[in-house]
Coordinates of C-alpha atoms in Angstrom, one line a residue:
M1 CA -0.4 14.0 -19.2
F2 CA -4.2 13.7 -19.3
P3 CA -5.3 16.2 -22.0
N4 CA -8.5 14.2 -22.5
G5 CA -9.0 13.5 -18.8
V6 CA -7.7 10.7 -16.6
S7 CA -10.4 8.2 -17.7
A8 CA -9.3 8.4 -21.4
Y9 CA -5.7 7.9 -20.2
V10 CA -6.7 4.8 -18.2
D11 CA -8.8 3.5 -21.2
L12 CA -5.7 3.6 -23.4
M13 CA -3.7 1.9 -20.7
Q14 CA -6.3 -0.9 -20.5
D15 CA -6.0 -1.4 -24.2
L16 CA -2.3 -2.0 -23.7
I17 CA -2.8 -4.1 -20.6
P18 CA -6.0 -6.3 -20.9
E19 CA -5.1 -7.8 -17.5
M20 CA -6.4 -4.6 -15.9
Q21 CA -10.0 -5.6 -16.9
D22 CA -10.3 -9.3 -16.1
G23 CA -9.3 -9.3 -12.4
T24 CA -5.6 -10.2 -12.9
V25 CA -4.4 -6.7 -11.8
R26 CA -5.9 -5.8 -8.4
T27 CA -3.2 -3.8 -6.5
A28 CA -1.2 -0.9 -7.8
I29 CA 1.2 1.8 -6.6
D30 CA 1.5 5.3 -8.1
T31 CA 4.9 6.9 -7.4
G32 CA 4.8 10.7 -7.5
C33 CA 1.0 10.5 -7.6
G34 CA 0.1 14.3 -7.7
V35 CA -3.5 14.6 -6.6
A36 CA -4.0 10.8 -7.2
S37 CA -6.3 11.1 -10.1
W38 CA -5.0 7.9 -11.6
G39 CA -5.6 6.0 -8.4
G40 CA -9.0 7.5 -8.0
D41 CA -10.0 6.4 -11.5
L42 CA -8.7 2.9 -10.9
L43 CA -10.6 2.6 -7.6
D44 CA -13.8 2.9 -9.6
R45 CA -12.6 0.1 -11.8
G46 CA -11.9 -2.3 -9.0
I47 CA -8.1 -1.8 -8.8
L48 CA -6.9 -0.7 -5.3
T49 CA -4.1 1.8 -5.6
V50 CA -1.6 3.2 -3.0
S51 CA -0.9 6.7 -4.2
L52 CA 2.5 8.0 -2.9
A53 CA 3.8 11.5 -2.9
P54 CA 5.9 13.8 -0.7
R55 CA 5.1 17.2 0.7
D56 CA 7.0 19.3 -1.8
N57 CA 6.5 22.6 -3.7
H58 CA 3.1 21.3 -4.8
E59 CA 2.1 21.4 -1.1
A60 CA -0.5 18.9 0.3
Q61 CA -1.2 16.6 -2.6
V62 CA -1.7 13.5 -0.4
Q63 CA -4.0 15.5 1.8
F64 CA -6.1 16.4 -1.2
A65 CA -6.2 12.8 -2.3
L66 CA -7.4 11.6 1.1
E67 CA -10.0 14.4 1.2
R68 CA -11.4 12.9 -2.1
G69 CA -11.5 9.4 -0.4
I70 CA -8.6 8.0 -2.4
P71 CA -6.0 5.7 -0.7
A72 CA -2.7 7.7 -0.3
I73 CA 0.3 8.1 2.1
L74 CA 3.1 10.6 2.4
G75 CA 6.3 9.1 1.1
I76 CA 9.1 9.3 -1.4
I77 CA 11.7 6.9 -2.9
S78 CA 14.8 8.4 -1.5
T79 CA 17.3 6.6 0.9
Q80 CA 15.0 4.1 2.6
R81 CA 12.9 1.2 1.3
L82 CA 9.2 1.9 1.0
P83 CA 7.1 0.3 3.8
F84 CA 5.9 -2.6 1.7
P85 CA 6.9 -6.2 1.4
S86 CA 8.5 -7.7 -1.6
S87 CA 6.4 -9.0 -4.5
S88 CA 3.3 -7.1 -3.4
F89 CA 2.0 -4.9 -6.1
D90 CA 0.6 -6.1 -9.4
M91 CA 1.3 -2.8 -11.1
A92 CA 3.5 0.3 -10.6
H93 CA 3.0 3.6 -12.4
C94 CA 4.8 6.9 -12.9
S95 CA 3.4 9.7 -15.0
R96 CA 5.9 12.6 -15.3
C97 CA 6.9 12.0 -11.7
L98 CA 10.4 13.2 -12.5
I99 CA 12.1 10.4 -10.6
P100 CA 15.7 9.9 -12.0
W101 CA 15.2 6.2 -12.6
T102 CA 18.6 5.6 -14.1
E103 CA 20.7 7.6 -11.7
F104 CA 22.5 6.3 -8.5
G105 CA 23.0 2.8 -10.0
G106 CA 19.3 2.5 -10.8
L107 CA 18.5 2.6 -7.0
Y108 CA 14.9 3.8 -7.3
L109 CA 13.9 1.4 -10.1
L110 CA 15.5 -1.4 -8.1
E111 CA 13.1 -0.6 -5.3
I112 CA 10.1 -0.7 -7.7
N113 CA 11.5 -4.1 -8.8
R114 CA 11.5 -5.3 -5.1
I115 CA 7.9 -4.4 -4.4
L116 CA 6.5 -5.5 -7.8
R117 CA 5.1 -9.0 -8.1
P118 CA 6.7 -11.4 -10.6
G119 CA 4.9 -10.9 -13.9
G120 CA 3.8 -7.4 -12.7
F121 CA 3.6 -4.4 -14.9
W122 CA 5.6 -1.1 -14.7
V123 CA 4.0 1.8 -16.6
L124 CA 5.9 4.9 -17.5
S125 CA 4.4 7.9 -19.3
G126 CA 6.3 11.1 -20.0
P127 CA 10.0 11.6 -20.5
P128 CA 11.8 9.9 -22.0
V129 CA 8.9 7.8 -23.6
N130 CA 8.0 8.9 -27.1
Y131 CA 11.1 11.2 -27.1
E132 CA 11.1 11.2 -30.9
H133 CA 8.0 13.4 -31.0
R134 CA 8.1 15.1 -27.6
W135 CA 11.7 16.2 -26.9
R136 CA 11.1 19.8 -28.1
G137 CA 8.7 20.4 -25.2
W138 CA 11.2 19.0 -22.6
N139 CA 13.8 21.7 -22.8
T140 CA 16.4 19.2 -24.0
T141 CA 17.9 17.7 -27.1
I142 CA 16.7 14.6 -29.0
E143 CA 20.2 13.1 -28.5
E144 CA 19.9 13.5 -24.7
Q145 CA 16.4 12.0 -24.6
R146 CA 17.5 9.1 -26.8
S147 CA 20.4 8.4 -24.4
D148 CA 18.0 8.5 -21.4
Y149 CA 15.6 6.1 -23.1
E150 CA 18.4 3.7 -24.0
K151 CA 19.8 3.8 -20.5
L152 CA 16.4 3.1 -19.1
Q153 CA 15.8 0.2 -21.5
D154 CA 19.2 -1.3 -20.6
L155 CA 18.6 -1.0 -16.9
L156 CA 15.2 -2.7 -17.1
S157 CA 16.7 -5.5 -19.2
S158 CA 19.4 -6.1 -16.6
M159 CA 16.6 -6.5 -14.0
C160 CA 14.7 -9.0 -16.2
F161 CA 12.0 -6.7 -17.4
E162 CA 10.8 -6.8 -21.0
L163 CA 9.1 -4.1 -23.0
Y164 CA 5.5 -5.3 -23.1
K165 CA 3.7 -2.7 -25.2
Q166 CA 4.1 1.0 -26.1
Q167 CA 1.7 3.5 -27.7
D168 CA 2.0 7.2 -27.9
D169 CA 3.3 8.5 -24.5
I170 CA 2.8 5.3 -22.5
A171 CA 5.3 2.5 -22.3
V172 CA 4.6 -0.8 -20.4
W173 CA 7.3 -3.2 -19.2
R174 CA 6.7 -6.5 -17.6
K175 CA 8.7 -8.2 -14.9
S176 CA 9.9 -11.8 -15.4
S177 CA 7.5 -14.3 -14.0
D178 CA 10.1 -16.9 -13.2
N179 CA 13.8 -17.2 -12.2
E180 CA 15.1 -18.4 -15.6
C181 CA 16.2 -14.9 -16.6
Y182 CA 17.8 -14.2 -13.2
D183 CA 19.7 -17.5 -13.5
R184 CA 21.1 -16.5 -16.8
K185 CA 21.9 -12.9 -15.9
F186 CA 23.6 -13.7 -12.6
S187 CA 25.6 -16.7 -13.9
N188 CA 28.0 -13.8 -14.8
P189 CA 29.8 -12.7 -11.6
D190 CA 30.3 -9.3 -13.1
A191 CA 26.6 -8.7 -13.8
Y192 CA 25.4 -5.1 -12.9
P193 CA 23.4 -4.3 -11.0
P194 CA 24.4 -7.3 -8.9
K195 CA 22.1 -9.7 -7.2
C196 CA 21.4 -8.9 -3.5
D197 CA 23.1 -11.2 -1.2
D198 CA 21.3 -13.4 1.3
S199 CA 21.8 -10.9 4.1
M200 CA 19.3 -8.5 2.4
E201 CA 15.9 -9.7 3.7
P202 CA 13.5 -9.0 0.8
D203 CA 10.6 -7.9 3.1
A204 CA 12.7 -5.8 5.5
A205 CA 11.2 -2.4 4.9
W206 CA 11.3 -0.4 8.1
Y207 CA 14.3 1.9 8.3
T208 CA 16.0 -0.3 5.8
P209 CA 18.5 1.6 3.5
L210 CA 18.1 1.2 -0.3
R211 CA 20.9 -0.8 -1.9
P212 CA 21.8 -0.9 -5.6
C213 CA 21.2 -4.6 -6.1
V214 CA 18.4 -6.8 -7.6
V215 CA 16.1 -8.6 -5.2
V216 CA 15.4 -11.9 -6.9
P217 CA 12.0 -13.6 -6.0
A218 CA 12.3 -16.5 -3.6
R219 CA 12.3 -19.9 -5.4
K220 CA 10.3 -21.5 -2.6
Y221 CA 7.2 -19.6 -3.6
T222 CA 5.6 -20.9 -6.9
K223 CA 2.2 -19.2 -6.6
V224 CA 3.2 -15.5 -6.0
A225 CA 3.6 -14.5 -9.7
L226 CA 0.7 -12.5 -11.2
D227 CA -0.4 -15.3 -13.5
A228 CA -0.3 -17.8 -10.5
V229 CA -2.5 -16.0 -8.0
P230 CA -6.3 -16.3 -8.4
K231 CA -8.0 -13.4 -10.2
W232 CA -10.0 -10.9 -8.3
P233 CA -12.4 -11.4 -6.5
E234 CA -11.5 -15.1 -6.0
R235 CA -8.1 -14.3 -4.6
L236 CA -9.7 -12.5 -1.6
H237 CA -10.6 -15.7 0.1
A238 CA -8.1 -18.1 -1.5
T239 CA -5.4 -19.1 1.0
P240 CA -2.2 -17.3 0.0
E241 CA 1.0 -19.4 -0.3
R242 CA 2.9 -16.9 1.8
V243 CA 0.7 -17.6 4.8
S244 CA 3.4 -20.1 5.8
V245 CA 5.6 -17.1 6.7
V246 CA 3.3 -16.2 9.6
H247 CA 3.9 -17.9 12.9
N248 CA 1.4 -20.8 13.1
G249 CA 0.1 -19.7 9.7
N250 CA -1.7 -22.3 7.6
A251 CA -4.9 -22.7 5.5
N252 CA -7.0 -23.6 8.6
A253 CA -5.8 -20.5 10.5
F254 CA -6.5 -18.3 7.5
K255 CA -10.0 -19.7 7.0
H256 CA -10.7 -19.4 10.7
D257 CA -9.6 -15.7 10.7
D258 CA -11.9 -15.0 7.7
S259 CA -14.8 -16.5 9.5
K260 CA -14.0 -14.8 12.8
W261 CA -14.0 -11.3 11.2
K262 CA -17.2 -11.8 9.3
S263 CA -18.9 -12.4 12.7
R264 CA -17.0 -9.5 14.3
V265 CA -17.9 -7.0 11.6
K266 CA -21.5 -8.0 11.7
H267 CA -21.5 -7.2 15.4
Y268 CA -19.6 -3.9 14.8
K269 CA -22.3 -2.7 12.4
K270 CA -24.9 -3.2 15.1
L271 CA -22.9 -1.1 17.5
L272 CA -22.0 1.5 14.9
P273 CA -24.7 1.8 12.2
A274 CA -22.6 4.3 10.2
L275 CA -20.2 1.5 9.3
G276 CA -21.1 0.3 5.9
T277 CA -22.8 3.6 4.8
E278 CA -21.3 6.4 2.8
E279 CA -20.6 8.3 6.0
I280 CA -17.4 6.2 6.4
R281 CA -14.9 6.1 3.5
N282 CA -11.3 6.2 4.7
V283 CA -10.7 3.3 7.2
M284 CA -7.5 2.1 8.9
D285 CA -7.0 -1.3 10.6
M286 CA -4.1 -0.4 12.9
N287 CA -2.8 -3.9 13.6
T288 CA -4.1 -6.5 11.2
V289 CA -2.8 -10.0 10.7
Y290 CA -4.4 -11.4 7.5
G291 CA -6.6 -8.4 6.6
G292 CA -9.7 -10.1 7.8
F293 CA -11.4 -6.9 9.0
A294 CA -10.9 -5.4 5.5
S295 CA -12.1 -8.5 3.8
A296 CA -15.3 -8.5 5.8
L297 CA -16.0 -4.9 4.7
I298 CA -15.2 -5.6 1.0
E299 CA -18.8 -5.0 -0.2
D300 CA -19.1 -1.6 1.5
P301 CA -18.3 1.8 0.0
L302 CA -15.0 2.2 1.7
W303 CA -11.3 1.2 1.5
V304 CA -9.1 0.0 4.3
M305 CA -5.4 0.7 5.0
N306 CA -4.1 -2.4 6.7
V307 CA -1.2 -1.7 9.1
V308 CA 1.2 -4.5 10.2
S309 CA 3.5 -3.6 13.1
S310 CA 7.2 -3.5 12.1
Y311 CA 7.8 -5.5 15.3
A312 CA 5.1 -8.1 14.8
T313 CA 5.0 -11.3 12.6
N314 CA 5.4 -10.3 9.0
S315 CA 1.9 -11.0 7.6
L316 CA 1.7 -8.1 5.2
P317 CA 2.6 -10.3 2.2
V318 CA -0.6 -12.3 2.9
V319 CA -2.6 -9.0 2.9
Y320 CA -1.3 -8.2 -0.6
D321 CA -1.6 -11.7 -1.9
R322 CA -5.3 -11.6 -1.3
G323 CA -5.7 -8.3 -3.1
L324 CA -5.7 -5.8 -0.3
I325 CA -3.3 -2.9 0.6
G326 CA -1.3 -2.0 3.6
V327 CA 2.0 -0.8 5.1
Y328 CA 4.5 -1.6 7.8
H329 CA 4.5 0.8 10.8
D330 CA 5.7 1.3 14.3
W331 CA 3.0 2.9 16.5
C332 CA 5.7 4.4 18.7
E333 CA 6.0 6.9 15.8
A334 CA 3.7 9.1 13.8
F335 CA 1.9 7.6 10.8
S336 CA 2.8 9.1 7.4
T337 CA -0.4 11.0 6.7
Y338 CA -1.9 14.4 7.2
P339 CA -4.0 15.3 10.2
R340 CA -7.8 14.6 10.0
T341 CA -7.6 12.2 7.1
Y342 CA -9.4 9.0 8.3
D343 CA -13.1 8.4 9.1
L344 CA -12.6 5.3 11.1
L345 CA -9.7 3.7 13.1
H346 CA -9.9 0.1 14.2
L347 CA -7.6 -1.7 16.5
D348 CA -7.7 -5.2 18.0
G349 CA -5.5 -5.7 21.0
L350 CA -2.9 -3.1 20.0
F351 CA -2.2 -1.9 23.5
T352 CA -2.0 -5.5 24.8
A353 CA 0.7 -6.2 22.2
E354 CA 2.6 -2.9 22.3
S355 CA 2.2 -1.5 25.8
Q356 CA 5.7 -2.5 26.8
R357 CA 7.1 -0.5 23.9
C358 CA 4.8 2.5 23.4
D359 CA 3.2 4.8 25.9
M360 CA -0.6 4.4 25.5
K361 CA -1.3 8.1 25.6
Y362 CA 1.0 8.9 22.7
V363 CA -0.7 6.3 20.5
L364 CA -4.1 7.7 21.4
L365 CA -2.9 11.2 20.7
E366 CA -1.7 10.1 17.3
M367 CA -5.0 8.5 16.6
D368 CA -6.7 11.8 17.5
R369 CA -4.4 13.6 15.0
I370 CA -5.3 11.1 12.2
L371 CA -9.1 11.1 12.9
R372 CA -11.4 13.7 11.3
P373 CA -13.7 15.6 13.7
S374 CA -16.9 13.5 14.2
A375 CA -15.0 10.4 13.0
Y376 CA -15.0 7.1 14.9
A377 CA -12.7 4.6 16.6
I378 CA -13.4 1.0 17.4
I379 CA -11.1 -0.1 20.1
R380 CA -11.2 -3.9 20.9
E381 CA -9.0 -4.5 23.9
S382 CA -8.4 -6.5 27.1
Y383 CA -10.6 -5.3 29.9
Y384 CA -7.4 -4.4 31.8
F385 CA -6.7 -1.4 29.5
L386 CA -10.3 0.0 29.1
D387 CA -10.4 2.4 32.0
A388 CA -7.1 4.0 31.2
I389 CA -8.1 4.3 27.5
A390 CA -11.4 5.8 28.4
T391 CA -9.8 8.4 30.7
I392 CA -7.3 9.6 28.0
A393 CA -10.1 9.6 25.4
K394 CA -12.2 11.8 27.6
G395 CA -9.3 14.2 27.9
M396 CA -9.1 14.4 24.1
K397 CA -12.9 15.2 24.1
W398 CA -13.9 11.9 22.6
N399 CA -17.3 10.4 23.5
C400 CA -16.9 6.7 24.2
R401 CA -19.1 3.9 25.3
Q402 CA -18.2 0.4 26.4
E403 CA -19.9 -2.6 24.7
D404 CA -19.6 -6.3 24.9
T405 CA -18.0 -8.4 22.2
E406 CA -20.0 -10.6 19.9
Y407 CA -19.6 -13.5 22.3
G408 CA -19.9 -11.6 25.6
G409 CA -17.6 -12.3 28.5
D410 CA -15.3 -10.0 30.5
K411 CA -11.9 -10.7 29.2
E412 CA -12.3 -8.5 26.2
K413 CA -14.5 -5.4 25.6
I414 CA -15.1 -2.9 22.8
L415 CA -15.0 0.9 23.1
I416 CA -17.0 2.7 20.4
C417 CA -15.7 6.3 20.3
Q418 CA -16.5 9.4 18.4
K419 CA -14.1 12.4 18.1
S420 CA -15.9 15.6 18.8
L421 CA -15.5 18.9 17.0
W422 CA -14.2 21.5 19.4
Y423 CA -12.2 24.7 19.4
S424 CA -9.8 26.3 21.8
S425 CA -11.4 29.0 24.0
S426 CA -8.6 31.3 22.9

């Protein structure tokens, strides 16, 4: 799909979508990402992309992407919802990803609709786009490709998408920015796909089965649409409307969190001078709230995967509304990445919050699996857990030292750990 290289491909896309250049589009998802060349190119242009691919006959594509320092997770649109909140991404992309978008009642495209922000863009390149000129190379007939394209167009129209622009092998659709189209479509009780009923929580995305219905954006939010959120970089520090979803969430709490993490990260950089240099590229905040840790590192040459516990307050929409990326996860389970793919793991009170559910040693062993040799962990915890953590870390051949927090005191301490490179004697 990139005969002239990925940069030329993205240049053409930017011609079709000027919003990619002025800070309107900040977050994107690439389904069936391959080796994540599209996401890597966008990262250089200030668009943060989650690249998504399974381990299939192409082997370890996501591992290759992470080795290049590009955000990626193992995953596939199959039977469960993707681990993202509704109305999160500004853009979604598929280039010859071979996903049968119109099959199974349009199930997979309906999931893209759920996670795409109102007014967001869906970009498809490859079959059946430009079938009039390309069908001979697709081992099919022009009639079959015309039928596939018409089915796709009908499905998108029924979901309130409009064809935005098309040129050569790239077609761009745009999701409706308001509810007017949905009101019109679903005034007909026989509309298909149907509207999801109220029992289908739009943000439920942890072991939640896919359903062939349309998730309609909540009317109570008027500033979630792509043309309503501030442009990047202003949106990073603007209080998101969806902060009200979070327990005790409001503008003051959000601003306080931002200020708190600026102070904390300044202290972290004194304790770990590698943070903020090119030595650390792939970073994970294992239990964020508003993405404050990632926000405080925004000027550094790294990216942060923000993780919100599937059992904690749902704050991940806030993370996306401010132009950052992240996933839901339960740390009683393995994270969807290859071994040795992160340069730094950060956690703030994770064991205090989850110790009743998850055995600490298994969480630490999973952290060891994710970390590269010679990579780092910043563990901010209650003093109560430090000795136990340090003992397990020593058994994993981590080198740890205890440090005070930025304000001192004994209630909370910081462990700065580095994973050593070692081999079995056998």
